């Protein structure tokens, strides 16, 4: 799909994956809306790429709709890239039953599922609703949804039940959404990243993060770069035959 005359909504658009994707799609001529809560980073990036930063709380449907409306006001919404983080959980996580016998709370589980799955569905479905009103392109296509899963959704790690379950839901949703949206000419895909050096790891420091996580990757022995995610997001948007599946992007890493 040619994105040059369309708009793109990116949830978490000021973040690592979101920001790299925004730069790449803006360079192709897309009107990019960065839907995020990081005002300073978002406004700076929007100015750099000629995009629009819209302060958006991804936990709030009205706020998501305002970001979608902002995108539509620029050009028909052709793509949504869902790459947001969210507020911190209400309490400590860990193994389902910890060494002291305590259990990960339902509130903790529900919070992570809400941030990473329920609100990804909110953005996906609301974006699809907007895309349904687009004139189809000559290809018959109206739009594409790109979600962000994780390799944790395939194999997880100890202490990752809520996050892994949410990401497993994203993997399942890729095909289910594709089936529902096919009559509208809207595709649905997900990217399952391995370990990438994004803002999520910033407080740890880049060197420490590389030392810790780089060796876990099969080849190359380093963390992924956000630009590598952005390259795949672009390919998914442009290649109409990619639909209904999740692509691992992990340097061969298996936990
Ligand atoms: N970095 C990795 O290794 C990795 C691996 C697999 C999956 N992921 C997934 O990628 C996605 C993006 O993560 P990232 O690594 O780019 O993180 P990031 O921290 O770089 O970006 C996340 C962005 O979300 C924004 N955000 C947080 N709360 C928000 C809210 N309530 N409303 C709107 N925006 C909000 C943040 O401000 C930030 O800009 C997440 O779904 C994450 O689970 C990341």
mmCIF file of C-alpha atoms and ligand atoms in Angstrom:
data_model
loop_
_atom_site.group_PDB
_atom_site.id
_atom_site.type_symbol
_atom_site.label_atom_id
_atom_site.label_comp_id
_atom_site.label_asym_id
_atom_site.label_seq_id
_atom_site.Cartn_x
_atom_site.Cartn_y
_atom_site.Cartn_z
ATOM 1 C CA UNK A 1 0.000 0.000 0.000
ATOM 2 C CA UNK A 2 1.260 3.421 -0.918
ATOM 3 C CA UNK A 3 1.334 5.410 2.309
ATOM 4 C CA UNK A 4 2.567 8.682 0.816
ATOM 5 C CA UNK A 5 -0.904 10.262 0.571
ATOM 6 C CA UNK A 6 -2.267 8.846 3.804
ATOM 7 C CA UNK A 7 -2.028 9.479 7.501
ATOM 8 C CA UNK A 8 -0.603 7.110 10.083
ATOM 9 C CA UNK A 9 -1.476 6.903 13.753
ATOM 10 C CA UNK A 10 1.322 5.661 16.004
ATOM 11 C CA UNK A 11 0.448 4.876 19.628
ATOM 12 C CA UNK A 12 3.613 5.318 21.664
ATOM 13 C CA UNK A 13 4.797 7.471 18.761
ATOM 14 C CA UNK A 14 7.402 9.225 20.897
ATOM 15 C CA UNK A 15 8.868 5.901 22.045
ATOM 16 C CA UNK A 16 11.622 3.699 20.676
ATOM 17 C CA UNK A 17 9.685 1.636 18.131
ATOM 18 C CA UNK A 18 7.084 4.340 17.546
ATOM 19 C CA UNK A 19 9.641 7.101 16.988
ATOM 20 C CA UNK A 20 11.804 5.113 14.569
ATOM 21 C CA UNK A 21 8.704 4.117 12.603
ATOM 22 C CA UNK A 22 7.469 7.712 12.556
ATOM 23 C CA UNK A 23 10.773 8.932 11.074
ATOM 24 C CA UNK A 24 10.714 6.264 8.354
ATOM 25 C CA UNK A 25 7.062 6.764 7.351
ATOM 26 C CA UNK A 26 7.311 10.550 7.374
ATOM 27 C CA UNK A 27 10.282 10.274 5.003
ATOM 28 C CA UNK A 28 7.957 8.394 2.621
ATOM 29 C CA UNK A 29 5.535 11.317 2.660
ATOM 30 C CA UNK A 30 2.988 10.005 5.175
ATOM 31 C CA UNK A 31 1.297 12.408 7.598
ATOM 32 C CA UNK A 32 2.309 10.956 10.947
ATOM 33 C CA UNK A 33 0.433 11.461 14.217
ATOM 34 C CA UNK A 34 2.401 10.643 17.347
ATOM 35 C CA UNK A 35 -0.079 9.603 20.051
ATOM 36 C CA UNK A 36 1.836 9.566 23.307
ATOM 37 C CA UNK A 37 2.093 11.121 26.750
ATOM 38 C CA UNK A 38 5.765 12.116 26.490
ATOM 39 C CA UNK A 39 5.117 15.767 25.595
ATOM 40 C CA UNK A 40 8.705 16.941 25.189
ATOM 41 C CA UNK A 41 9.984 14.009 23.124
ATOM 42 C CA UNK A 42 6.766 13.885 21.100
ATOM 43 C CA UNK A 43 6.752 17.580 20.212
ATOM 44 C CA UNK A 44 10.467 17.516 19.358
ATOM 45 C CA UNK A 45 10.098 14.515 17.056
ATOM 46 C CA UNK A 46 6.971 15.921 15.418
ATOM 47 C CA UNK A 47 8.846 19.136 14.622
ATOM 48 C CA UNK A 48 11.805 17.165 13.233
ATOM 49 C CA UNK A 49 9.726 15.032 10.836
ATOM 50 C CA UNK A 50 6.909 17.455 10.015
ATOM 51 C CA UNK A 51 4.408 15.296 11.891
ATOM 52 C CA UNK A 52 1.835 16.056 14.569
ATOM 53 C CA UNK A 53 2.169 15.234 18.259
ATOM 54 C CA UNK A 54 -1.184 14.664 19.968
ATOM 55 C CA UNK A 55 -1.057 14.180 23.724
ATOM 56 C CA UNK A 56 -2.895 10.888 24.134
ATOM 57 C CA UNK A 57 -3.579 8.648 27.099
ATOM 58 C CA UNK A 58 -3.840 5.239 25.538
ATOM 59 C CA UNK A 59 -5.864 4.025 28.534
ATOM 60 C CA UNK A 60 -8.697 6.400 27.593
ATOM 61 C CA UNK A 61 -10.941 5.810 24.546
ATOM 62 C CA UNK A 62 -11.910 9.475 24.165
ATOM 63 C CA UNK A 63 -8.267 10.409 24.044
ATOM 64 C CA UNK A 64 -7.537 7.713 21.428
ATOM 65 C CA UNK A 65 -10.452 8.942 19.314
ATOM 66 C CA UNK A 66 -9.113 12.510 19.427
ATOM 67 C CA UNK A 67 -5.767 11.287 18.061
ATOM 68 C CA UNK A 68 -7.517 9.349 15.301
ATOM 69 C CA UNK A 69 -9.612 12.415 14.427
ATOM 70 C CA UNK A 70 -6.419 14.489 14.256
ATOM 71 C CA UNK A 71 -4.940 11.991 11.806
ATOM 72 C CA UNK A 72 -8.077 11.971 9.641
ATOM 73 C CA UNK A 73 -8.004 15.766 9.514
ATOM 74 C CA UNK A 74 -4.605 15.526 7.781
ATOM 75 C CA UNK A 75 -5.323 12.709 5.301
ATOM 76 C CA UNK A 76 -7.257 9.414 5.136
ATOM 77 C CA UNK A 77 -6.042 7.092 7.900
ATOM 78 C CA UNK A 78 -4.196 4.309 6.087
ATOM 79 C CA UNK A 79 -2.114 2.749 8.858
ATOM 80 C CA UNK A 80 -2.088 2.373 12.632
ATOM 81 C CA UNK A 81 1.090 1.228 14.347
ATOM 82 C CA UNK A 82 0.421 0.201 17.932
ATOM 83 C CA UNK A 83 3.578 0.515 20.007
ATOM 84 C CA UNK A 84 2.632 2.073 23.328
ATOM 85 C CA UNK A 85 3.763 1.341 26.856
ATOM 86 C CA UNK A 86 1.519 2.292 29.748
ATOM 87 C CA UNK A 87 1.297 3.295 33.386
ATOM 88 C CA UNK A 88 3.179 1.107 35.870
ATOM 89 C CA UNK A 89 1.325 -1.824 37.463
ATOM 90 C CA UNK A 90 -0.340 -1.296 40.864
ATOM 91 C CA UNK A 91 2.006 -3.674 42.684
ATOM 92 C CA UNK A 92 5.019 -5.918 42.321
ATOM 93 C CA UNK A 93 5.029 -8.763 39.823
ATOM 94 C CA UNK A 94 7.244 -11.825 39.699
ATOM 95 C CA UNK A 95 6.723 -15.568 39.533
ATOM 96 C CA UNK A 96 3.080 -16.575 39.881
ATOM 97 C CA UNK A 97 3.905 -17.947 43.333
ATOM 98 C CA UNK A 98 6.954 -16.251 44.828
ATOM 99 C CA UNK A 99 9.557 -17.816 47.168
ATOM 100 C CA UNK A 100 7.688 -16.339 50.136
ATOM 101 C CA UNK A 101 4.443 -18.017 48.977
ATOM 102 C CA UNK A 102 2.853 -14.777 47.820
ATOM 103 C CA UNK A 103 0.880 -14.765 44.591
ATOM 104 C CA UNK A 104 0.951 -12.240 41.756
ATOM 105 C CA UNK A 105 -2.255 -10.264 42.218
ATOM 106 C CA UNK A 106 -5.168 -10.339 39.819
ATOM 107 C CA UNK A 107 -4.930 -6.542 39.734
ATOM 108 C CA UNK A 108 -1.352 -6.824 38.459
ATOM 109 C CA UNK A 109 -2.333 -9.369 35.783
ATOM 110 C CA UNK A 110 -5.380 -7.351 34.723
ATOM 111 C CA UNK A 111 -3.345 -4.147 34.482
ATOM 112 C CA UNK A 112 -0.759 -5.587 32.096
ATOM 113 C CA UNK A 113 -3.417 -7.272 29.970
ATOM 114 C CA UNK A 114 -5.275 -3.982 29.843
ATOM 115 C CA UNK A 115 -2.247 -1.933 28.729
ATOM 116 C CA UNK A 116 -0.793 -4.391 26.229
ATOM 117 C CA UNK A 117 -3.865 -6.216 24.899
ATOM 118 C CA UNK A 118 -7.164 -4.467 25.684
ATOM 119 C CA UNK A 119 -5.906 -1.007 24.737
ATOM 120 C CA UNK A 120 -4.153 -2.406 21.658
ATOM 121 C CA UNK A 121 -7.567 -3.743 20.663
ATOM 122 C CA UNK A 122 -9.077 -0.324 21.385
ATOM 123 C CA UNK A 123 -6.624 1.413 19.046
ATOM 124 C CA UNK A 124 -6.890 -1.353 16.418
ATOM 125 C CA UNK A 125 -10.677 -1.386 16.316
ATOM 126 C CA UNK A 126 -11.092 2.384 16.454
ATOM 127 C CA UNK A 127 -8.523 2.853 13.680
ATOM 128 C CA UNK A 128 -10.250 0.149 11.600
ATOM 129 C CA UNK A 129 -13.568 1.926 12.047
ATOM 130 C CA UNK A 130 -12.014 5.089 10.610
ATOM 131 C CA UNK A 131 -10.337 3.150 7.774
ATOM 132 C CA UNK A 132 -13.688 1.599 6.830
ATOM 133 C CA UNK A 133 -14.839 5.054 5.681
ATOM 134 C CA UNK A 134 -11.836 5.499 3.330
ATOM 135 C CA UNK A 135 -12.217 5.304 -0.417
ATOM 136 C CA UNK A 136 -10.432 2.084 -1.370
ATOM 137 C CA UNK A 137 -7.176 2.419 -3.275
ATOM 138 C CA UNK A 138 -6.923 0.886 -6.762
ATOM 139 C CA UNK A 139 -5.707 -2.285 -5.010
ATOM 140 C CA UNK A 140 -9.005 -2.495 -3.114
ATOM 141 C CA UNK A 141 -7.164 -1.801 0.152
ATOM 142 C CA UNK A 142 -8.333 0.732 2.735
ATOM 143 C CA UNK A 143 -5.762 0.381 5.502
ATOM 144 C CA UNK A 144 -3.504 -1.742 7.670
ATOM 145 C CA UNK A 145 -3.110 -2.355 11.402
ATOM 146 C CA UNK A 146 0.340 -3.197 12.799
ATOM 147 C CA UNK A 147 0.389 -4.433 16.394
ATOM 148 C CA UNK A 148 3.411 -5.087 18.576
ATOM 149 C CA UNK A 149 3.578 -8.499 20.217
ATOM 150 C CA UNK A 150 6.774 -9.875 21.791
ATOM 151 C CA UNK A 151 8.684 -13.127 21.777
ATOM 152 C CA UNK A 152 7.355 -13.350 25.367
ATOM 153 C CA UNK A 153 4.004 -14.120 23.727
ATOM 154 C CA UNK A 154 5.528 -17.307 22.269
ATOM 155 C CA UNK A 155 7.788 -18.630 25.005
ATOM 156 C CA UNK A 156 7.892 -16.092 27.830
ATOM 157 C CA UNK A 157 10.196 -16.259 30.807
ATOM 158 C CA UNK A 158 9.725 -16.951 34.513
ATOM 159 C CA UNK A 159 7.823 -14.056 36.075
ATOM 160 C CA UNK A 160 6.229 -12.985 32.789
ATOM 161 C CA UNK A 161 2.794 -14.627 32.928
ATOM 162 C CA UNK A 162 0.694 -11.412 32.655
ATOM 163 C CA UNK A 163 2.878 -9.765 29.984
ATOM 164 C CA UNK A 164 3.297 -13.023 28.053
ATOM 165 C CA UNK A 165 -0.457 -13.649 28.168
ATOM 166 C CA UNK A 166 -1.150 -10.138 26.854
ATOM 167 C CA UNK A 167 1.355 -10.570 24.028
ATOM 168 C CA UNK A 168 -0.006 -14.044 23.261
ATOM 169 C CA UNK A 169 -3.343 -12.289 22.848
ATOM 170 C CA UNK A 170 -1.787 -9.902 20.324
ATOM 171 C CA UNK A 171 -0.439 -12.864 18.350
ATOM 172 C CA UNK A 172 -3.916 -14.423 18.289
ATOM 173 C CA UNK A 173 -5.569 -11.112 17.467
ATOM 174 C CA UNK A 174 -3.454 -10.622 14.316
ATOM 175 C CA UNK A 175 -5.325 -13.341 12.403
ATOM 176 C CA UNK A 176 -8.698 -12.840 14.084
ATOM 177 C CA UNK A 177 -8.681 -9.150 13.199
ATOM 178 C CA UNK A 178 -7.506 -9.925 9.671
ATOM 179 C CA UNK A 179 -10.521 -12.202 9.188
ATOM 180 C CA UNK A 180 -12.981 -9.613 10.507
ATOM 181 C CA UNK A 181 -11.472 -6.716 8.584
ATOM 182 C CA UNK A 182 -10.920 -8.508 5.253
ATOM 183 C CA UNK A 183 -14.327 -7.448 3.841
ATOM 184 C CA UNK A 184 -13.289 -3.844 4.495
ATOM 185 C CA UNK A 185 -9.956 -4.169 2.697
ATOM 186 C CA UNK A 186 -8.064 -3.665 5.958
ATOM 187 C CA UNK A 187 -5.121 -5.939 6.819
ATOM 188 C CA UNK A 188 -3.847 -6.855 10.273
ATOM 189 C CA UNK A 189 -0.322 -7.931 11.225
ATOM 190 C CA UNK A 190 1.848 -8.081 14.329
ATOM 191 C CA UNK A 191 5.584 -7.831 14.912
ATOM 192 C CA UNK A 192 7.050 -9.926 17.764
ATOM 193 C CA UNK A 193 10.304 -8.210 18.731
ATOM 194 C CA UNK A 194 13.055 -9.835 20.743
ATOM 195 C CA UNK A 195 15.087 -7.513 22.965
ATOM 196 C CA UNK A 196 15.497 -4.010 21.562
ATOM 197 C CA UNK A 197 17.298 -0.988 22.907
ATOM 198 C CA UNK A 198 14.405 1.453 23.341
ATOM 199 C CA UNK A 199 13.498 4.004 26.024
ATOM 200 C CA UNK A 200 12.081 1.094 28.016
ATOM 201 C CA UNK A 201 15.732 0.192 28.781
ATOM 202 C CA UNK A 202 16.993 3.764 29.060
ATOM 203 C CA UNK A 203 17.182 3.909 32.844
ATOM 204 C CA UNK A 204 19.422 0.838 32.826
ATOM 205 C CA UNK A 205 21.946 2.539 30.534
ATOM 206 C CA UNK A 206 22.725 1.433 26.963
ATOM 207 C CA UNK A 207 26.019 -0.305 27.795
ATOM 208 C CA UNK A 208 24.619 -2.264 30.708
ATOM 209 C CA UNK A 209 21.550 -3.256 28.656
ATOM 210 C CA UNK A 210 23.750 -4.477 25.791
ATOM 211 C CA UNK A 211 25.991 -6.434 28.187
ATOM 212 C CA UNK A 212 22.960 -8.074 29.802
ATOM 213 C CA UNK A 213 20.736 -8.784 26.825
ATOM 214 C CA UNK A 214 23.060 -8.766 23.777
ATOM 215 C CA UNK A 215 24.594 -12.199 24.507
ATOM 216 C CA UNK A 216 21.108 -13.801 24.633
ATOM 217 C CA UNK A 217 20.663 -13.150 20.916
ATOM 218 C CA UNK A 218 21.773 -15.901 18.558
ATOM 219 C CA UNK A 219 23.207 -13.693 15.833
ATOM 220 C CA UNK A 220 23.983 -10.786 15.751
ATOM 221 C CA UNK A 221 25.076 -10.743 19.397
ATOM 222 C CA UNK A 222 23.459 -7.453 20.316
ATOM 223 C CA UNK A 223 20.086 -5.959 21.121
ATOM 224 C CA UNK A 224 17.848 -4.975 18.244
ATOM 225 C CA UNK A 225 17.784 -1.382 17.041
ATOM 226 C CA UNK A 226 14.446 0.449 16.785
ATOM 227 C CA UNK A 227 15.239 1.203 13.122
ATOM 228 C CA UNK A 228 15.114 -2.557 12.451
ATOM 229 C CA UNK A 229 11.552 -2.631 13.793
ATOM 230 C CA UNK A 230 10.706 0.403 11.646
ATOM 231 C CA UNK A 231 12.046 -1.324 8.509
ATOM 232 C CA UNK A 232 9.672 -4.232 9.097
ATOM 233 C CA UNK A 233 6.726 -1.947 9.908
ATOM 234 C CA UNK A 234 7.291 -0.193 6.565
ATOM 235 C CA UNK A 235 7.421 -3.506 4.708
ATOM 236 C CA UNK A 236 4.181 -4.640 6.361
ATOM 237 C CA UNK A 237 2.450 -1.409 5.402
ATOM 238 C CA UNK A 238 3.694 -1.485 1.804
ATOM 239 C CA UNK A 239 3.315 -5.204 1.076
ATOM 240 C CA UNK A 240 -0.369 -6.013 0.584
ATOM 241 C CA UNK A 241 0.247 -9.744 0.722
ATOM 242 C CA UNK A 242 1.339 -9.660 4.361
ATOM 243 C CA UNK A 243 -1.779 -10.343 6.385
ATOM 244 C CA UNK A 244 -3.040 -12.225 9.426
ATOM 245 C CA UNK A 245 0.219 -13.278 11.024
ATOM 246 C CA UNK A 246 2.957 -12.332 13.468
ATOM 247 C CA UNK A 247 6.551 -11.957 12.330
ATOM 248 C CA UNK A 248 9.311 -12.603 14.854
ATOM 249 C CA UNK A 249 12.092 -10.016 14.771
ATOM 250 C CA UNK A 250 14.607 -11.339 17.250
ATOM 251 C CA UNK A 251 17.981 -12.301 15.763
ATOM 252 C CA UNK A 252 17.031 -15.943 16.362
ATOM 253 C CA UNK A 253 16.697 -15.454 20.129
ATOM 254 C CA UNK A 254 14.878 -18.209 22.009
ATOM 255 C CA UNK A 255 14.732 -17.723 25.763
HETATM 256 N N1 LIG B 1 11.928 -2.920 23.689
HETATM 257 C C1 LIG B 1 11.769 -4.230 23.613
HETATM 258 O O1 LIG B 1 12.718 -5.014 23.759
HETATM 259 C C2 LIG B 1 10.420 -4.819 23.307
HETATM 260 C C3 LIG B 1 10.364 -6.180 23.004
HETATM 261 C C4 LIG B 1 9.140 -6.739 22.694
HETATM 262 C C5 LIG B 1 8.007 -5.954 22.685
HETATM 263 N N2 LIG B 1 8.099 -4.631 22.999
HETATM 264 C C6 LIG B 1 6.851 -3.849 22.964
HETATM 265 O O2 LIG B 1 6.997 -2.716 22.145
HETATM 266 C C7 LIG B 1 6.047 -1.720 22.525
HETATM 267 C C8 LIG B 1 6.733 -0.385 22.586
HETATM 268 O O3 LIG B 1 7.783 -0.473 23.496
HETATM 269 P P1 LIG B 1 9.170 0.300 23.357
HETATM 270 O O4 LIG B 1 10.225 -0.699 23.662
HETATM 271 O O5 LIG B 1 9.236 1.102 22.091
HETATM 272 O O6 LIG B 1 9.074 1.246 24.630
HETATM 273 P P2 LIG B 1 9.321 2.810 24.793
HETATM 274 O O7 LIG B 1 9.306 3.026 26.259
HETATM 275 O O8 LIG B 1 10.513 3.244 24.026
HETATM 276 O O9 LIG B 1 8.021 3.453 24.127
HETATM 277 C C9 LIG B 1 6.752 3.349 24.688
HETATM 278 C C10 LIG B 1 6.040 4.683 24.535
HETATM 279 O O10 LIG B 1 4.724 4.559 25.105
HETATM 280 C C11 LIG B 1 4.425 5.778 25.745
HETATM 281 N N3 LIG B 1 3.370 5.629 26.749
HETATM 282 C C12 LIG B 1 3.473 5.152 28.016
HETATM 283 N N4 LIG B 1 2.272 5.224 28.623
HETATM 284 C C13 LIG B 1 1.408 5.760 27.729
HETATM 285 C C14 LIG B 1 0.025 6.100 27.782
HETATM 286 N N5 LIG B 1 -0.726 5.882 28.882
HETATM 287 N N6 LIG B 1 -0.540 6.656 26.683
HETATM 288 C C15 LIG B 1 0.192 6.877 25.564
HETATM 289 N N7 LIG B 1 1.498 6.571 25.465
HETATM 290 C C16 LIG B 1 2.100 6.024 26.535
HETATM 291 C C17 LIG B 1 5.739 6.210 26.372
HETATM 292 O O11 LIG B 1 5.727 7.608 26.662
HETATM 293 C C18 LIG B 1 6.734 5.833 25.284
HETATM 294 O O12 LIG B 1 6.986 6.913 24.414
HETATM 295 C C19 LIG B 1 5.418 -2.228 23.836
HETATM 296 O O13 LIG B 1 4.182 -2.840 23.545
HETATM 297 C C20 LIG B 1 6.401 -3.300 24.300
HETATM 298 O O14 LIG B 1 5.792 -4.302 25.068
HETATM 299 C C21 LIG B 1 9.270 -4.045 23.306
#
